[in-house]
PDB file of C-alpha atoms in Angstrom:
ATOM      1  CA  UNK S  14     225.327 -59.113  12.568  1.00 83.00           C
ATOM      2  CA  UNK S  15     222.512 -62.278  12.516  1.00 89.00           C
ATOM      3  CA  UNK S  16     222.054 -62.546  16.170  1.00 91.00           C
ATOM      4  CA  UNK S  17     221.495 -58.941  16.793  1.00 93.00           C
ATOM      5  CA  UNK S  18     218.643 -58.801  14.205  1.00 95.00           C
ATOM      6  CA  UNK S  19     217.428 -62.285  15.614  1.00 96.00           C
ATOM      7  CA  UNK S  20     217.140 -60.347  18.653  1.00 96.00           C
ATOM      8  CA  UNK S  21     215.663 -56.714  17.879  1.00 96.00           C
ATOM      9  CA  UNK S  22     212.637 -59.130  15.666  1.00 97.00           C
ATOM     10  CA  UNK S  23     212.532 -61.321  19.132  1.00 97.00           C
ATOM     11  CA  UNK S  24     211.648 -58.040  20.990  1.00 97.00           C
ATOM     12  CA  UNK S  25     209.615 -56.499  18.457  1.00 98.00           C
ATOM     13  CA  UNK S  26     207.400 -60.054  18.867  1.00 98.00           C
ATOM     14  CA  UNK S  27     207.072 -60.260  22.438  1.00 98.00           C
ATOM     15  CA  UNK S  28     206.358 -56.359  22.585  1.00 98.00           C
ATOM     16  CA  UNK S  29     203.601 -56.891  19.968  1.00 98.00           C
ATOM     17  CA  UNK S  30     201.896 -60.180  22.123  1.00 98.00           C
ATOM     18  CA  UNK S  31     202.689 -57.977  25.317  1.00 97.00           C
ATOM     19  CA  UNK S  32     200.092 -55.588  23.746  1.00 95.00           C
ATOM     20  CA  UNK S  33     197.650 -57.837  21.817  1.00 95.00           C
ATOM     21  CA  UNK S  34     196.840 -59.300  25.162  1.00 94.00           C
ATOM     22  CA  UNK S  35     196.336 -56.188  27.170  1.00 92.00           C
ATOM     23  CA  UNK S  36     194.182 -54.497  24.892  1.00 90.00           C
ATOM     24  CA  UNK S  37     192.296 -58.295  24.103  1.00 89.00           C
ATOM     25  CA  UNK S  38     191.404 -57.410  28.312  1.00 87.00           C
ATOM     26  CA  UNK S  39     191.571 -53.413  28.944  1.00 84.00           C
ATOM     27  CA  UNK S  40     189.618 -53.171  25.418  1.00 79.00           C
ATOM     28  CA  UNK S  41     186.546 -55.006  26.645  1.00 74.00           C
ATOM     29  CA  UNK S  42     185.700 -51.566  28.545  1.00 72.00           C
ATOM     30  CA  UNK S  43     186.055 -49.344  25.275  1.00 70.00           C
ATOM     31  CA  UNK S  44     183.090 -50.942  23.264  1.00 69.00           C
ATOM     32  CA  UNK S  45     180.915 -48.602  22.254  1.00 66.00           C
ATOM     33  CA  UNK S  46     177.953 -50.230  20.020  1.00 66.00           C
ATOM     34  CA  UNK S  47     175.869 -48.817  22.502  1.00 63.00           C
ATOM     35  CA  UNK S  48     176.679 -45.239  23.026  1.00 59.00           C
ATOM     36  CA  UNK S  49     174.104 -43.772  20.376  1.00 59.00           C
ATOM     37  CA  UNK S  50     171.138 -45.175  22.410  1.00 67.00           C
ATOM     38  CA  UNK S  51     172.225 -43.469  25.876  1.00 66.00           C
ATOM     39  CA  UNK S  52     173.186 -40.313  23.811  1.00 64.00           C
ATOM     40  CA  UNK S  53     171.497 -40.203  20.129  1.00 68.00           C
ATOM     41  CA  UNK S  54     173.000 -37.772  17.271  1.00 72.00           C
ATOM     42  CA  UNK S  55     171.148 -35.001  17.241  1.00 72.00           C
ATOM     43  CA  UNK S  56     169.218 -34.057  14.007  1.00 76.00           C
ATOM     44  CA  UNK S  57     169.878 -30.698  14.393  1.00 72.00           C
ATOM     45  CA  UNK S  58     173.783 -29.823  14.571  1.00 70.00           C
ATOM     46  CA  UNK S  59     174.781 -27.622  17.709  1.00 69.00           C
ATOM     47  CA  UNK S  60     176.270 -24.567  16.331  1.00 67.00           C
ATOM     48  CA  UNK S  61     173.044 -24.058  13.597  1.00 61.00           C
ATOM     49  CA  UNK S  62     170.769 -25.290  16.589  1.00 56.00           C
ATOM     50  CA  UNK S  63     172.698 -22.550  18.739  1.00 59.00           C
ATOM     51  CA  UNK S  64     172.222 -19.626  16.058  1.00 59.00           C
ATOM     52  CA  UNK S  65     168.899 -20.144  15.471  1.00 58.00           C
ATOM     53  CA  UNK S  66     167.982 -20.411  19.403  1.00 56.00           C
ATOM     54  CA  UNK S  67     169.142 -17.122  19.347  1.00 53.00           C
ATOM     55  CA  UNK S  68     171.611 -17.590  22.434  1.00 52.00           C
ATOM     56  CA  UNK S  69     174.383 -15.155  21.137  1.00 52.00           C
ATOM     57  CA  UNK S  70     171.887 -12.428  21.308  1.00 52.00           C
ATOM     58  CA  UNK S  71     171.847 -10.286  24.435  1.00 52.00           C
ATOM     59  CA  UNK S  72     168.477 -10.288  26.363  1.00 48.00           C
TER      60      UNK S  72
END
């Protein structure tokens, strides 16, 4: 019984370490701290700007 629990816990630790190392290296490409500079948040929400311009009206 104790052997089975030890195997399961050990396997969970190994999987956790694997994914921690994996995300350490792959997560570097997921940094979005400069996303607001490239694509700033608009001052007016899209749906309000969309309605204000009358895009839905047939011209």
